[in-house]
Coordinates of C-alpha atoms in Angstrom, one line a residue:
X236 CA -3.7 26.4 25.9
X237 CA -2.5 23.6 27.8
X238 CA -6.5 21.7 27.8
X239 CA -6.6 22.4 24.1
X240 CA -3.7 20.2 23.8
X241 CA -4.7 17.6 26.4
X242 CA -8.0 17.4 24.0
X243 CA -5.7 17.2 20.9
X244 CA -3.9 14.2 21.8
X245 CA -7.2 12.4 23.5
X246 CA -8.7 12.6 20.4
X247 CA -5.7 12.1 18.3
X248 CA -5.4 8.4 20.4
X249 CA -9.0 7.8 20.5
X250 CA -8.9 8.1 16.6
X251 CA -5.6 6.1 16.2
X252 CA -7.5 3.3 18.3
X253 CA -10.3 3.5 16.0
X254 CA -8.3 2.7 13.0
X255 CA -6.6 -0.3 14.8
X256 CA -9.6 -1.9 15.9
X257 CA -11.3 -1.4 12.3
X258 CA -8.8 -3.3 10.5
X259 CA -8.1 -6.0 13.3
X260 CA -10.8 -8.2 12.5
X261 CA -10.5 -8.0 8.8
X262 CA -7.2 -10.0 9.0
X263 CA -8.6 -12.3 11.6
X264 CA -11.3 -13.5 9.2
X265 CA -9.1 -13.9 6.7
X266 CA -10.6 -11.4 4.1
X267 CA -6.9 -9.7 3.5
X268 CA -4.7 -12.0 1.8
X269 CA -1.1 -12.3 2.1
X270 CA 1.9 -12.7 -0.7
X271 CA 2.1 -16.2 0.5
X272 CA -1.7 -17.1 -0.2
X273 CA -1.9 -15.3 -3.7
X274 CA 1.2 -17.0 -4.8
X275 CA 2.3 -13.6 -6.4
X276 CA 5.8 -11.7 -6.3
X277 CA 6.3 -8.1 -6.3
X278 CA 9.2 -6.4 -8.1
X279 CA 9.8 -2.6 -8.6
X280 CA 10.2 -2.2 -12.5
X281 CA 13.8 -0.9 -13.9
X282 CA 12.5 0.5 -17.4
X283 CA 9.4 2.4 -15.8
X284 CA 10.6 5.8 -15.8
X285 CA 9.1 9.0 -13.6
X286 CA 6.3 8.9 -11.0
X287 CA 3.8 5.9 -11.1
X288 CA 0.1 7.7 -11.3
X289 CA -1.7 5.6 -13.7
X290 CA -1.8 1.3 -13.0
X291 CA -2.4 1.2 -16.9
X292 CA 0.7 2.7 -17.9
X293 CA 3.1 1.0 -15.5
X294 CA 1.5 -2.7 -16.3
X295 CA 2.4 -1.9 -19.9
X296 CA 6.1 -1.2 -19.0
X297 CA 6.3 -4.3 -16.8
X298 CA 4.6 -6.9 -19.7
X299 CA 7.4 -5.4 -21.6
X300 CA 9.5 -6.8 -18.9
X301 CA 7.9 -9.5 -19.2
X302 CA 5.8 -9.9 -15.7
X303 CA 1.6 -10.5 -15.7
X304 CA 0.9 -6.3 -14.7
X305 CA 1.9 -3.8 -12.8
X306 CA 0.5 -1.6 -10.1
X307 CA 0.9 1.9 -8.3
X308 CA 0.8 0.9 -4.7
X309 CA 1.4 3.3 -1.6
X310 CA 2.4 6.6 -1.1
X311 CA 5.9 6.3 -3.0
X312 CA 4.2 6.4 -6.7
X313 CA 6.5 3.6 -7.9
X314 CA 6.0 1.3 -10.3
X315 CA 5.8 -2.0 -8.5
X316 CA 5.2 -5.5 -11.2
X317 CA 3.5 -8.6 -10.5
X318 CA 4.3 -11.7 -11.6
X319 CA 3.3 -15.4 -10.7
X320 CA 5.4 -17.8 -8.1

């Protein structure tokens, strides 16, 4: 029992590792851009009502609001709009 979870957690680190070396050199390039670069703001939308599943539907509430579009992002399902700096 106790080798089953000594093999559990070396694997569980040896994956975590993985991850963090995969996206390391992706921001080090420069191929993910920040808020900064893209000159666009992020506000979570006050008339979008429920959980955020479709991009479509939440864009259309927040042009009502008057941002560009809208977006689902994350695990959250919130309606987050977009708008220009």
């Amino acid at each position: 029992m106790e080798g089953s979870r000594r093999v559990f957690s070396t694997v569980f680190i040896l994956v975590l590792l993985l991850v963090a070396i995969g996206t390391g050199p992706m921001v080090a390039e420069g191929k993910v851009t920040t808020k900064v670069e893209s000159r666009t703001c992020e506000s979570l939308s006050t008339k979008f009502k429920g959980f955020c599943l479709r991009s479509s539907s939440c864009a259309d509430a927040c042009q009502k609001e008057g941002f560009m579009g809208g977006k689902c992002p994350g695990f959250r399902l919130r309606c987050t709009c977009t708008k220009k700096c």
